Amino acid sequence: MAFFRKGHEIHTRRFSRNMGLGLVLAAFVALVFGLTIAKVSQDEFAIPDAAEGAGYGEND
Amino acid sequence: MSDASFDSNLNKAGQPQDAGFSHFFALLKPRVMSLVVFTALVGLLAAPVSVHPIVGFTAILFIAIGGGASGALNMWWDADIDRIMKRTKGRPIPAGLITEGEALGFGVALSGISVVMLGLATNLVAAGLLAFTIFFYVVIYSMWLKRWTPQNIVIGGAAGAFPPMIGWAAATGSVSIESVLMFALIFMWTPPHFWALALFMKSDYDEAGVPMLTSTHGRRVTRNHILVYTILLVPVSFALAFTSIGGPAYLIAAVLLNALFLRGAWRIWRRDEVAADADGYATEKTVFKHSLYYLFGLFVAILIDAALRSYDLLGAGPFGIWGL
């Protein structure tokens, strides 16, 4: 028995599409990460006041 | 006749041929996207508010993807006529590489992603403008105007004119006279640019049932339209020189490029089909090429003035205009 099974024909046929989509998704993750860092590094960024959040649910 | 003969989505060996990544990329109309990227970038960089480079990159990327998504939806809607015209027969849907349903899903998904991501990265004004641009191109232009009126290219040209306005809104969060004039510049430039092409491109729009001015009203009327629209374009392009994004580079470029474009439109107007046929539409081809230089040159000039302004090389005069 071979260590690696021979891939299904569809994997060969769709290699370019799958590889392209994988790279696009990886780039998207990197972009969202970079965007997050850029946003939180800006001067106007402020973490919401913890006291405001504490009020939620008190009147439930 | 076998079923296989109906299915163009088969390779030479008769096996199913799947669309590759490049075929989906082709749905985005990459050449149109390059104009979108360039003009949106100018709108973003010329704006008085600077943005973080990653935010700016994200904005341009998703404006481009939004433009591409509308291209994919256009190909989905126009698949029937794309099968008829020689120029478009090789597109992924008529070639049988991508199904109409796949193109629709791809276009809708990318439209949603691009609008949401632009909104998250920048602001709701930019996202709203991008959503409207996609709607305008797909519904107003592709579904309604394109097959209904020979003025399709005039009104439909608005879709290609929005990107600098979106780029500007991404930076400033608003719409202003500068961004409206950048929009108007591309809007007024599109008809003479396209009709110059239509004069020398022997197209098969007639067979596809798409009314083009050259066939519905004749080539004489098209030549008249080119001259009139070029004349109307001149004041719009000069108006930009006297806004906050104008400057000496833009004014010089506007003088030279408008003179060149006007001279070309005048020459097209003076010719008839016999003269054009005799020299293989040389003037029309030259004017088409110059129209590309025109738009590129004016937008590069806006960038040059923005660079001069960022180094304080342009003073602000009493009217808030570059040193006047």
XYZ file of C-alpha atoms in Angstrom:
384
model
C 0.000 0.000 0.000
C 1.415 3.340 -1.012
C 2.022 5.833 1.763
C 0.021 8.480 -0.071
C -3.175 7.481 -1.787
C -3.417 8.568 -5.366
C -5.514 11.713 -5.435
C -8.905 11.690 -7.028
C -9.035 12.899 -10.598
C -11.103 15.915 -9.512
C -8.212 17.135 -7.342
C -5.920 17.267 -10.354
C -8.572 18.828 -12.517
C -9.392 21.548 -10.019
C -5.859 22.130 -8.795
C -5.548 25.673 -10.167
C -8.943 26.716 -8.808
C -8.311 25.227 -5.357
C -4.802 26.635 -5.113
C -5.982 30.078 -6.241
C -8.861 30.096 -3.770
C -6.561 28.956 -0.964
C -4.127 31.770 -1.666
C -6.951 34.323 -1.888
C -8.337 33.195 1.479
C -4.881 33.355 3.072
C -4.406 36.862 1.639
C -7.843 37.859 2.964
C -6.952 36.689 6.475
C -3.652 38.620 6.297
C -5.489 41.701 5.046
C -8.095 41.623 7.820
C -5.295 41.176 10.377
C -3.344 44.098 8.886
C -6.467 46.232 8.753
C -7.227 45.486 12.406
C -3.705 46.491 13.440
C -3.972 49.678 11.364
C -7.350 50.564 12.878
C -6.362 50.023 16.513
C -3.091 51.924 15.965
C -4.899 55.091 14.881
C -5.098 57.955 17.345
C -8.885 58.157 17.352
C -9.276 54.509 18.322
C -10.559 54.080 21.859
C -11.547 50.944 23.709
C -15.201 51.271 24.802
C -15.593 52.300 28.429
C -15.861 49.223 30.625
C -18.376 51.001 32.890
C -20.776 51.396 29.942
C -20.605 47.708 29.222
C -21.206 46.839 32.868
C -24.659 48.380 32.684
C -25.898 45.968 30.065
C -28.424 43.457 31.232
C -29.106 45.084 34.592
C -32.738 45.714 33.766
C -33.324 42.317 32.193
C -26.562 14.062 -32.175
C -25.000 13.081 -28.894
C -25.458 14.982 -25.668
C -21.770 15.726 -25.690
C -22.132 17.878 -28.760
C -24.417 20.186 -26.803
C -21.990 20.498 -23.958
C -19.150 22.843 -24.773
C -17.809 22.324 -21.251
C -15.845 19.296 -22.393
C -12.188 19.098 -23.306
C -10.862 17.466 -26.464
C -10.852 14.049 -24.806
C -14.548 14.428 -24.013
C -13.912 14.831 -20.294
C -15.518 17.606 -18.263
C -13.359 20.715 -18.288
C -13.510 22.723 -15.077
C -12.998 26.427 -14.946
C -9.623 27.371 -13.545
C -8.840 30.282 -11.267
C -7.902 32.427 -14.273
C -11.344 31.924 -15.837
C -13.040 33.319 -12.732
C -10.532 36.173 -12.751
C -11.457 36.873 -16.399
C -15.084 37.343 -15.262
C -13.909 40.435 -13.377
C -12.926 42.217 -16.626
C -9.342 42.948 -15.497
C -8.717 45.615 -18.150
C -11.706 47.658 -16.996
C -10.550 47.075 -13.421
C -7.213 48.774 -14.169
C -9.039 52.046 -14.986
C -11.125 51.658 -11.824
C -8.007 51.132 -9.705
C -6.157 54.087 -11.214
C -8.979 56.647 -10.969
C -10.039 55.480 -7.492
C -6.424 55.754 -6.342
C -6.218 59.325 -7.650
C -9.475 60.190 -5.851
C -8.100 58.725 -2.626
C -4.662 60.369 -2.861
C -5.944 63.774 -3.978
C -8.331 63.987 -1.015
C -7.355 66.443 1.724
C -7.568 63.708 4.388
C -4.739 61.207 4.509
C -5.504 57.581 5.239
C -3.377 54.808 6.702
C -1.625 52.961 3.834
C -3.258 49.635 4.736
C -6.689 51.259 4.920
C -6.020 52.943 1.565
C -4.834 49.672 0.013
C -7.905 47.855 1.337
C -10.194 50.565 -0.005
C -8.692 50.419 -3.505
C -8.698 46.615 -3.473
C -12.377 46.359 -2.606
C -13.383 49.157 -4.977
C -11.618 47.121 -7.691
C -13.322 43.901 -6.558
C -16.699 45.677 -6.528
C -16.040 46.883 -10.084
C -15.011 43.363 -11.061
C -18.132 41.904 -9.441
C -20.321 44.169 -11.558
C -18.357 42.952 -14.593
C -19.134 39.330 -13.642
C -22.834 40.182 -13.228
C -22.765 41.962 -16.587
C -21.328 38.809 -18.201
C -24.021 36.719 -16.513
C -26.814 38.951 -17.847
C -25.295 39.374 -21.312
C -24.335 35.723 -21.827
C -26.921 35.390 -24.615
C -25.489 38.227 -26.703
C -21.881 37.376 -25.794
C -22.436 34.043 -27.588
C -23.361 35.928 -30.767
C -20.619 38.578 -30.950
C -17.139 37.589 -32.159
C -15.420 39.914 -29.680
C -17.114 38.272 -26.685
C -17.433 34.652 -27.814
C -14.279 33.692 -25.954
C -15.529 34.932 -22.569
C -15.772 32.239 -19.882
C -19.575 31.776 -20.066
C -20.004 31.552 -23.869
C -16.876 29.383 -24.000
C -18.650 26.931 -21.689
C -16.045 27.160 -18.931
C -18.282 28.772 -16.325
C -22.035 28.329 -16.041
C -24.353 31.326 -15.840
C -25.343 30.293 -12.313
C -21.706 30.196 -11.207
C -21.110 33.683 -12.639
C -24.226 35.004 -10.898
C -23.202 33.511 -7.551
C -19.637 34.739 -7.974
C -20.775 38.271 -8.864
C -23.325 38.544 -6.054
C -20.898 37.157 -3.457
C -18.090 39.501 -4.494
C -20.484 42.471 -4.598
C -21.554 41.797 -1.012
C -18.007 41.185 0.227
C -16.609 44.292 -1.478
C -19.320 46.635 -0.146
C -19.154 45.258 3.410
C -15.352 45.295 3.500
C -15.148 48.834 2.086
C -17.673 49.956 4.702
C -15.702 48.319 7.524
C -12.354 49.589 6.275
C -13.458 53.164 5.536
C -16.994 54.489 5.933
C -20.634 54.023 4.934
C -20.606 56.804 2.318
C -17.899 55.033 0.296
C -19.640 51.664 0.753
C -22.983 53.137 -0.303
C -21.442 54.694 -3.406
C -19.818 51.368 -4.331
C -23.144 49.539 -3.855
C -24.874 52.129 -6.030
C -22.178 51.819 -8.715
C -22.676 48.045 -8.888
C -26.462 48.517 -9.020
C -26.128 51.188 -11.702
C -23.843 49.109 -13.923
C -25.785 45.879 -13.600
C -29.408 47.026 -13.423
C -29.531 50.486 -15.024
C -26.918 49.910 -17.728
C -26.762 46.151 -18.458
C -30.381 45.176 -17.844
C -32.159 48.327 -18.950
C -30.294 50.819 -21.129
C -27.860 48.685 -23.109
C -30.480 46.973 -25.264
C -32.972 49.817 -25.263
C -31.360 53.054 -26.361
C -28.388 54.099 -28.523
C -27.585 56.596 -25.758
C -26.715 53.575 -23.577
C -23.047 54.485 -23.468
C -23.772 58.067 -22.349
C -25.764 57.185 -19.240
C -24.015 53.867 -18.690
C -20.706 55.732 -18.633
C -21.669 56.963 -15.176
C -20.803 53.548 -13.761
C -17.188 53.977 -14.858
C -17.134 57.523 -13.513
C -17.881 56.653 -9.884
C -14.507 55.156 -8.775
C -12.651 58.464 -8.107
C -15.696 59.636 -6.160
C -15.603 56.438 -4.103
C -11.851 56.819 -3.531
C -12.424 60.416 -2.369
C -15.296 59.340 -0.097
C -13.136 56.551 1.344
C -10.689 59.207 2.558
C -13.047 62.058 3.477
C -16.331 60.293 4.258
C -18.186 62.757 2.054
C -18.996 63.898 -1.467
C -17.712 67.304 -2.531
C -17.407 69.496 -5.610
C -13.973 68.005 -6.382
C -15.224 64.431 -6.435
C -18.348 65.413 -8.388
C -16.149 67.094 -11.017
C -13.868 64.031 -11.254
C -17.039 62.012 -11.817
C -18.249 64.524 -14.441
C -14.883 64.431 -16.208
C -15.038 60.662 -16.809
C -18.775 60.816 -17.501
C -18.331 63.397 -20.277
C -15.176 61.724 -21.601
C -16.745 58.274 -22.088
C -19.066 58.999 -25.066
C -16.512 60.600 -27.452
C -13.936 58.002 -26.406
C -16.287 55.113 -27.070
C -17.834 56.495 -30.267
C -14.381 57.095 -31.778
C -13.786 53.373 -31.195
C -17.216 52.470 -32.593
C -16.430 54.272 -35.857
C -13.473 52.072 -36.729
C -14.423 48.818 -34.981
C -16.586 46.731 -37.250
C -18.752 45.295 -34.528
C -21.614 42.837 -34.669
C -23.836 44.639 -32.172
C -26.630 44.635 -34.758
C -26.788 40.841 -34.831
C -26.908 40.855 -31.042
C -29.744 43.402 -31.023
C -27.798 46.076 -29.144
C -28.614 49.562 -30.482
C -25.420 51.488 -31.118
C -25.446 55.080 -32.341
C -23.353 54.198 -35.416
C -26.045 51.838 -36.704
C -29.268 53.394 -35.364
C -28.515 57.008 -36.367
C -25.622 56.560 -38.768
C -21.978 57.492 -38.761
C -22.573 61.164 -39.650
C -24.648 61.634 -36.492
C -22.002 59.773 -34.481
C -19.333 62.170 -35.758
C -21.549 65.134 -34.749
C -22.029 63.613 -31.300
C -18.273 63.181 -30.822
C -17.660 66.868 -31.533
C -20.514 68.091 -29.301
C -19.542 65.888 -26.345
C -15.879 66.873 -26.661
C -16.845 70.563 -26.605
C -18.988 69.924 -23.508
C -16.099 68.061 -21.893
C -13.755 71.071 -22.061
C -15.413 73.304 -19.407
C -15.831 70.329 -17.075
C -12.139 69.491 -17.246
C -11.106 73.146 -16.773
C -13.444 73.548 -13.795
C -11.392 70.985 -11.871
C -8.311 73.203 -12.220
C -9.949 75.820 -10.001
C -10.927 73.550 -7.160
C -8.803 72.567 -4.182
C -7.279 69.633 -6.095
C -6.348 71.684 -9.155
C -2.966 73.251 -9.665
C -0.494 74.380 -12.303
C 0.272 70.841 -13.472
C -3.402 70.141 -13.997
C -4.009 73.469 -15.745
C -1.105 72.929 -18.159
C -2.248 69.366 -18.837
C -5.849 70.539 -19.351
C -4.780 73.188 -21.893
C -2.635 70.778 -23.899
C -4.870 67.720 -23.718
C -8.105 69.589 -24.402
C -6.500 71.245 -27.441
C -5.380 67.836 -28.693
C -8.740 66.172 -28.075
C -10.728 69.071 -29.571
C -8.548 69.101 -32.684
C -9.117 65.366 -33.086
C -12.896 65.678 -32.611
C -12.927 68.513 -35.155
C -11.042 66.358 -37.666
C -13.433 63.449 -37.110
C -16.375 65.793 -37.641
C -14.961 67.156 -40.908
C -14.450 63.704 -42.434
C -16.951 61.490 -44.097
C -16.964 57.731 -44.475
C -15.289 57.809 -47.888
C -12.296 59.709 -46.541
C -12.177 57.525 -43.420
C -12.337 54.341 -45.454
C -9.591 55.573 -47.737
C -7.006 55.864 -44.968
C -8.260 52.974 -42.843
C -9.875 55.231 -40.191
C -6.478 56.681 -39.281
C -7.909 59.836 -37.678
C -10.504 57.937 -35.658
C -7.831 55.540 -34.386
C -5.541 58.442 -33.444
C -8.335 60.249 -31.581
C -9.225 57.078 -29.715
C -5.584 56.727 -28.633
C -5.431 60.411 -27.666
C -8.621 60.041 -25.619
C -6.828 57.456 -23.484
C -3.853 59.812 -23.034
C -6.338 62.579 -22.194
C -7.891 60.866 -19.196
C -4.643 59.324 -18.001
C -2.803 62.658 -18.363
C -5.392 64.671 -16.433
C -5.510 62.199 -13.551
C -1.708 62.014 -13.398
C -1.685 65.838 -13.293
C -4.055 65.732 -10.293
C -1.569 63.421 -8.582
C 1.358 65.724 -9.397
C -0.480 68.708 -7.899
C -1.373 66.624 -4.841
C 2.331 65.763 -4.439
C 3.336 69.446 -4.840
C 0.721 70.385 -2.266
C 1.918 67.786 0.207
C 5.412 69.348 0.042
C 3.920 72.847 0.506
C 5.048 73.881 -2.950
C 1.637 75.334 -3.800
C 0.456 78.292 -1.770
C -3.164 78.807 -0.788
C -4.444 82.086 -2.174
C -7.311 84.309 -1.062
C -9.842 82.096 -2.836
C -8.420 78.919 -1.370
C -7.134 78.075 -4.811
C -3.499 77.259 -5.548
C -1.841 80.626 -5.047
C -4.262 82.668 -7.140
